[in-house]
Short mmCIF file of C-alpha atoms in Angstrom, two decimals:
data_model
loop_
_atom_site.label_atom_id
_atom_site.label_comp_id
_atom_site.label_asym_id
_atom_site.label_seq_id
_atom_site.Cartn_x
_atom_site.Cartn_y
_atom_site.Cartn_z
CA MET A 21 14.39 13.73 -16.19
CA VAL A 22 10.39 13.48 -15.01
CA THR A 23 8.46 17.02 -15.05
CA GLY A 24 5.09 17.28 -13.34
CA PRO A 25 3.54 14.94 -11.25
CA ALA A 26 6.36 11.05 -10.44
CA ILE A 27 5.98 7.84 -9.01
CA ARG A 28 8.86 8.03 -7.03
CA THR A 29 10.98 4.22 -7.41
CA VAL A 30 14.01 2.12 -6.11
CA LEU A 31 15.16 3.01 -9.05
CA GLY A 32 14.28 6.95 -9.81
CA ASP A 33 11.46 9.39 -10.50
CA LEU A 34 9.34 7.42 -13.07
CA SER A 35 6.61 9.06 -15.66
CA PRO A 36 2.70 7.64 -14.15
CA ALA A 37 2.29 6.61 -18.26
CA ASP A 38 4.96 4.11 -17.71
CA LEU A 39 3.98 2.35 -14.40
CA GLY A 40 1.97 -0.50 -16.54
CA VAL A 41 0.09 -3.29 -14.69
CA CYS A 42 0.80 -2.27 -11.08
CA ASN A 43 0.04 -4.80 -7.83
CA ALA A 44 -1.40 -1.95 -5.53
CA HIS A 45 0.12 -3.54 -2.23
CA ASP A 46 2.64 -6.22 -1.41
CA HIS A 47 5.52 -7.34 0.54
CA LEU A 48 8.95 -8.52 -0.81
CA PHE A 49 10.82 -8.30 2.41
CA LEU A 50 8.65 -7.97 5.93
CA ARG A 51 9.18 -9.30 9.65
CA SER A 52 7.22 -9.01 12.80
CA PRO A 53 7.19 -10.20 15.94
CA GLN A 54 2.94 -10.74 15.10
CA LEU A 55 4.53 -13.68 12.75
CA PRO A 56 7.04 -15.85 14.18
CA GLY A 57 9.17 -17.63 12.03
CA GLN A 58 7.31 -16.51 8.88
CA GLU A 59 9.79 -13.42 8.29
CA LEU A 60 9.80 -12.16 4.43
CA ALA A 61 13.92 -11.95 3.91
CA ASP A 62 15.21 -14.05 1.54
CA ALA A 63 16.30 -12.17 -0.93
CA GLY A 64 16.54 -14.83 -3.44
CA ALA A 65 13.41 -15.84 -3.13
CA ALA A 66 12.11 -12.13 -3.73
CA ALA A 67 13.70 -12.63 -6.94
CA ALA A 68 11.95 -15.41 -8.14
CA GLU A 69 8.92 -13.89 -6.85
CA LEU A 70 9.23 -10.70 -8.99
CA ALA A 71 10.30 -13.20 -11.83
CA ALA A 72 6.69 -15.19 -11.47
CA PHE A 73 5.09 -11.88 -11.42
CA ARG A 74 6.09 -10.64 -14.43
CA ALA A 75 5.85 -14.03 -15.95
CA ALA A 76 2.42 -13.13 -15.21
CA GLY A 77 2.53 -9.87 -16.95
CA GLY A 78 3.10 -7.53 -13.68
CA ALA A 79 5.39 -4.29 -14.47
CA ALA A 80 4.53 -2.74 -11.19
CA VAL A 81 4.89 -3.57 -7.38
CA VAL A 82 4.44 -1.47 -4.28
CA GLN A 83 6.05 -2.28 -1.42
CA TRP A 84 3.71 -1.40 1.80
CA THR A 85 6.23 -2.69 4.19
CA PRO A 86 7.30 0.55 6.42
CA TYR A 87 10.38 1.54 8.87
CA GLY A 88 11.48 -1.25 11.60
CA MET A 89 9.75 -4.58 9.50
CA GLY A 90 12.87 -5.52 6.90
CA ARG A 91 12.03 -3.66 4.18
CA GLY A 92 15.22 -5.06 2.02
CA ALA A 93 16.06 -1.09 0.67
CA ALA A 94 19.62 -2.38 -0.03
CA GLU A 95 18.34 -4.90 -1.98
CA LEU A 96 15.01 -3.89 -3.80
CA PRO A 97 16.81 -1.88 -6.29
CA ARG A 98 18.76 -4.77 -7.36
CA LEU A 99 15.86 -6.86 -7.17
CA ALA A 100 13.77 -4.10 -9.28
CA ARG A 101 16.47 -3.84 -11.65
CA GLU A 102 17.16 -7.58 -12.54
CA SER A 103 13.47 -8.48 -12.77
CA GLY A 104 12.73 -5.40 -14.66
CA VAL A 105 9.82 -4.88 -12.60
CA THR A 106 8.84 -1.54 -11.09
CA VAL A 107 9.61 -1.50 -7.42
CA VAL A 108 8.10 1.31 -5.48
CA ALA A 109 9.39 1.20 -1.50
CA ALA A 110 7.79 2.94 1.74
CA THR A 111 8.63 4.64 4.68
CA GLY A 112 5.90 5.33 8.02
CA LEU A 113 5.08 3.71 10.92
CA HIS A 114 2.37 0.07 11.73
CA GLN A 115 0.70 -0.88 14.51
CA ALA A 116 2.93 -0.39 17.46
CA ALA A 117 1.98 -4.24 18.39
CA HIS A 118 4.83 -4.95 15.54
CA TYR A 119 7.50 -3.47 17.81
CA THR A 120 9.00 -3.76 20.36
CA PRO A 121 8.18 -0.45 22.98
CA GLU A 122 12.16 0.35 22.55
CA ILE A 123 11.92 1.52 18.89
CA VAL A 124 8.23 3.16 19.59
CA ALA A 125 10.36 5.57 22.14
CA ARG A 126 13.18 5.59 19.63
CA VAL A 127 11.70 7.12 16.90
CA ARG A 128 8.71 8.82 18.18
CA PRO A 129 10.20 12.64 18.68
CA GLY A 130 11.07 12.64 15.24
CA LEU A 131 8.86 10.43 13.52
CA ALA A 132 7.43 13.17 10.78
CA GLU A 133 10.91 14.25 10.23
CA LEU A 134 12.05 10.41 9.36
CA PHE A 135 8.97 9.84 6.97
CA VAL A 136 10.62 12.97 5.14
CA THR A 137 13.94 12.23 4.88
CA GLU A 138 13.57 8.37 3.82
CA LEU A 139 11.25 9.97 1.50
CA THR A 140 13.75 12.45 -0.17
CA GLU A 141 16.68 11.26 1.03
CA GLY A 142 16.92 7.47 1.46
CA ILE A 143 16.22 5.13 3.84
CA GLY A 144 19.31 4.47 6.19
CA GLY A 145 22.59 5.07 4.31
CA THR A 146 20.81 2.74 1.21
CA GLY A 147 19.91 5.96 -0.86
CA THR A 148 16.70 4.24 -1.99
CA ARG A 149 14.31 6.31 -1.56
CA ALA A 150 10.46 5.39 -0.48
CA GLY A 151 7.50 6.16 -2.85
CA MET A 152 4.52 6.47 0.13
CA ILE A 153 4.24 6.43 3.48
CA LYS A 154 2.53 3.26 4.99
CA VAL A 155 0.30 4.12 8.36
CA ALA A 156 -1.97 1.84 10.14
CA GLY A 157 -5.34 2.11 12.16
CA GLY A 158 -7.07 -0.26 14.24
CA PHE A 159 -10.17 -2.70 14.51
CA HIS A 160 -13.20 -0.35 14.45
CA GLY A 161 -10.86 2.40 15.90
CA LEU A 162 -7.89 4.49 16.57
CA ASP A 163 -5.78 4.61 19.33
CA PRO A 164 -3.22 6.77 20.79
CA HIS A 165 -0.30 5.47 18.45
CA ALA A 166 -2.10 4.93 15.16
CA ARG A 167 -3.88 9.03 15.75
CA TYR A 168 -0.20 10.53 16.30
CA THR A 169 1.73 8.13 14.00
CA MET A 170 -1.02 9.90 11.17
CA ALA A 171 0.01 13.48 12.71
CA ALA A 172 2.93 12.81 11.57
CA ALA A 173 1.86 11.01 7.93
CA ALA A 174 -0.03 14.34 7.62
CA GLU A 175 3.04 16.60 8.40
CA ALA A 176 5.31 14.31 6.30
CA GLN A 177 2.14 14.72 3.09
CA ARG A 178 2.22 18.01 3.42
CA ALA A 179 6.13 18.25 2.63
CA THR A 180 6.35 15.83 0.41
CA GLY A 181 3.25 15.35 -1.30
CA ALA A 182 3.62 11.54 -1.20
CA ALA A 183 0.92 9.77 -0.90
CA ILE A 184 -0.33 7.39 2.29
CA GLY A 185 -1.51 4.68 2.87
CA VAL A 186 -3.42 3.02 5.28
CA HIS A 187 -3.61 -0.95 6.81
CA LEU A 188 -7.09 -0.94 8.24
CA GLU A 189 -7.69 -3.28 10.41
CA LEU A 190 -9.99 -6.26 8.82
CA GLY A 191 -10.95 -3.65 6.85
CA THR A 192 -12.97 -1.55 9.42
CA GLY A 193 -11.98 1.97 10.57
CA ALA A 194 -12.10 3.80 7.14
CA LEU A 195 -14.32 6.11 7.83
CA ASP A 196 -13.15 7.20 11.41
CA VAL A 197 -9.20 7.13 9.45
CA LEU A 198 -10.80 10.37 6.77
CA GLU A 199 -12.10 11.90 9.30
CA LEU A 200 -8.96 12.21 10.96
CA LEU A 201 -6.76 12.06 7.97
CA CYS A 202 -8.37 14.23 5.84
CA GLY A 203 -10.59 16.52 8.45
CA GLN A 204 -8.79 17.42 11.45
CA LEU A 205 -5.45 17.00 9.56
CA ALA A 206 -6.20 18.41 6.13
CA VAL A 207 -5.12 15.82 3.95
CA PRO A 208 -6.16 15.87 0.41
CA PRO A 209 -8.68 13.19 0.02
CA ASP A 210 -6.89 11.60 -2.97
CA ARG A 211 -3.91 11.44 -1.22
CA VAL A 212 -4.99 8.74 0.74
CA ILE A 213 -5.59 5.11 -0.18
CA LEU A 214 -7.64 2.80 2.13
CA GLY A 215 -6.09 -0.91 2.32
CA HIS A 216 -7.71 -4.29 2.73
CA LEU A 217 -11.42 -2.93 1.74
CA ASN A 218 -12.27 -6.60 0.89
CA ARG A 219 -11.94 -7.99 4.12
CA SER A 220 -14.62 -5.63 5.42
CA PRO A 221 -17.73 -6.16 2.65
CA ASP A 222 -19.94 -2.91 4.06
CA LEU A 223 -21.07 -1.58 0.56
CA VAL A 224 -21.98 2.06 2.13
CA VAL A 225 -18.73 1.99 3.85
CA HIS A 226 -17.09 1.90 0.28
CA ARG A 227 -19.33 4.29 -1.21
CA ALA A 228 -18.96 7.16 1.44
CA ALA A 229 -14.92 6.11 1.00
CA ALA A 230 -15.17 7.17 -2.65
CA GLU A 231 -17.21 9.99 -2.34
CA ALA A 232 -14.63 11.39 0.08
CA GLY A 233 -12.15 11.20 -2.65
CA ALA A 234 -10.06 8.52 -0.86
CA TYR A 235 -8.76 5.86 -3.19
CA LEU A 236 -10.07 2.22 -2.15
CA ALA A 237 -7.36 -0.40 -2.07
CA PHE A 238 -9.21 -4.39 -2.35
CA ASP A 239 -5.92 -6.00 -1.93
CA GLY A 240 -4.82 -9.68 -0.82
CA PRO A 241 -6.15 -13.65 -1.29
CA SER A 242 -9.31 -14.74 -0.13
CA ARG A 243 -8.97 -16.42 3.03
CA ALA A 244 -11.98 -18.54 5.18
CA HIS A 245 -12.58 -15.87 7.74
CA HIS A 246 -12.52 -12.66 5.46
CA ALA A 247 -15.20 -11.90 3.06
CA THR A 248 -12.82 -11.05 -0.08
CA ASP A 249 -12.74 -12.87 -3.36
CA TRP A 250 -16.20 -14.20 -3.20
CA ARG A 251 -17.74 -10.99 -2.38
CA LEU A 252 -15.23 -8.69 -4.48
CA PRO A 253 -17.30 -8.39 -7.51
CA GLU A 254 -19.77 -7.27 -6.11
CA ALA A 255 -18.51 -4.80 -4.18
CA LEU A 256 -16.07 -3.15 -6.91
CA ALA A 257 -19.64 -3.55 -9.50
CA ALA A 258 -21.25 -0.93 -7.39
CA LEU A 259 -18.50 1.14 -7.08
CA ALA A 260 -18.01 1.20 -11.22
CA GLU A 261 -22.06 2.14 -11.27
CA ALA A 262 -21.98 4.63 -8.91
CA GLY A 263 -19.53 6.26 -10.87
CA PHE A 264 -16.29 5.28 -9.00
CA GLY A 265 -14.10 3.12 -10.58
CA ASP A 266 -11.25 5.48 -10.96
CA ARG A 267 -11.34 5.07 -7.33
CA ILE A 268 -9.71 0.92 -6.74
CA LEU A 269 -6.66 -0.29 -6.40
CA LEU A 270 -6.03 -3.81 -6.85
CA GLY A 271 -2.96 -6.31 -4.61
CA GLY A 272 -2.33 -8.81 -3.43
CA ASP A 273 -0.30 -8.22 0.40
CA THR A 274 1.67 -11.26 0.86
CA THR A 275 3.09 -11.05 4.10
CA THR A 276 4.32 -14.45 4.94
CA ALA A 277 6.28 -17.18 3.39
CA ALA A 278 4.03 -19.26 3.50
CA ALA A 279 2.10 -17.16 1.23
CA ARG A 280 4.44 -16.91 -1.59
CA SER A 281 4.13 -17.98 -4.84
CA VAL A 282 7.44 -19.67 -4.16
CA ASP A 283 6.65 -21.82 -1.48
CA GLY A 284 3.63 -23.20 -2.85
CA GLY A 285 1.28 -20.07 -1.59
CA PRO A 286 -0.67 -17.55 -3.71
CA GLY A 287 1.99 -14.81 -3.99
CA MET A 288 2.11 -12.16 -6.10
CA PRO A 289 1.20 -13.89 -9.18
CA HIS A 290 -2.09 -14.79 -8.14
CA LEU A 291 -3.41 -11.02 -8.76
CA LEU A 292 -3.04 -11.39 -12.16
CA ARG A 293 -3.16 -15.34 -12.67
CA ARG A 294 -6.88 -15.94 -10.62
CA HIS A 295 -7.71 -12.46 -9.68
CA ARG A 296 -8.03 -11.05 -12.81
CA ALA A 297 -9.58 -13.48 -15.04
CA ARG A 298 -12.68 -13.43 -11.99
CA LEU A 299 -13.18 -10.01 -11.91
CA GLU A 300 -12.61 -9.44 -15.67
CA LEU A 301 -15.79 -12.08 -16.03
CA ALA A 302 -17.96 -10.43 -13.73
CA LEU A 303 -16.81 -6.55 -14.80
CA GLY A 304 -14.83 -6.55 -18.43
CA ALA A 305 -11.45 -6.83 -18.88
CA ASP A 306 -11.73 -3.15 -19.89
CA LEU A 307 -12.93 -1.78 -16.28
CA VAL A 308 -10.38 -4.29 -14.61
CA ILE A 309 -6.82 -2.76 -16.72
CA ARG A 310 -8.48 0.59 -15.14
CA PHE A 311 -7.81 -1.02 -11.87
CA LEU A 312 -4.98 -2.66 -12.73
CA THR A 313 -2.92 0.67 -14.67
CA ASP A 314 -4.63 4.20 -14.58
CA ASN A 315 -5.75 3.95 -10.99
CA PRO A 316 -2.24 3.50 -9.40
CA ALA A 317 -0.64 5.57 -11.86
CA ARG A 318 -3.06 8.55 -10.17
CA ALA A 319 -2.42 7.27 -6.60
CA PHE A 320 1.04 6.64 -5.86
CA ALA A 321 2.11 10.37 -8.43
CA ALA A 322 2.74 12.61 -6.67
CA GLU A 323 4.20 16.60 -7.32
CA TRP A 324 7.63 15.78 -4.85
CA GLY A 325 8.19 18.95 -2.44
CA ALA A 326 11.96 18.72 -1.19
CA GLY A 327 11.10 18.53 2.22
CA MET A 328 10.44 20.41 5.68
CA ALA A 329 12.87 23.29 4.93
CA ALA A 330 11.11 23.73 2.09
CA ALA A 331 7.59 23.39 3.27
CA SER A 332 8.39 25.90 6.05
CA ALA A 333 10.34 28.67 3.99
#
């Protein structure tokens, strides 16, 4: 039994010291009407992806797939056990565009309770517990759906201690998110992980978010319309030189079948096979290993609470 802060994995709670090299944002299973025909739904492909990641030196993967997007919760424990890779699952809710209106209407009244249940008891009837909360902002702003979802996430965070990971649309809106979550909703900044900052290489915003105390996730290989890989060393060096090397997380964010390494894409191994080597050349191996080990071990660890009843007692 783990005492003190723990990382909640699909196989139980884990000491942060045992996490190892961590892909802090990726997906083994995912489906969305926004990505027709590209579903991550094949358990065999997920197993192969985990094996490839482990062969590249990986030890842990945090899957940011939230409620209603085909998380594969029943499969994750077996995949983690057979691969030897630690897997963390997510609760939460994405942008409304990723669901039918009926799903949003059904879960909206009890959203915070749903998040807490999945964090403390399990997802559906699987018994697989989530270890983080995933929510999403919009492009340079927050619509009513995002604000409602983030309010529910804040309530669940207070009840459980879980970290909140935030999808930033094309890397934008980070300061709006922090203003809402940490300002109005009083979530501790070190419980917030801002995702996709690599897609918007705004060094001023990065510095402000780090100064606020949030974790900054740079996740996903480069695309032609994203200033990711080629600007990343500059962005990370600026943060490290300013004293914020302990705020940085790295991930892969595989969201389509075509992007999996087993289907010819970069997939999970890209983070360690190619991305890591580029960053080590620019920043040094010691700093990059901190991004991959020490930082996620702190970011995803929590002093886990028992849930709503305990929080209101």
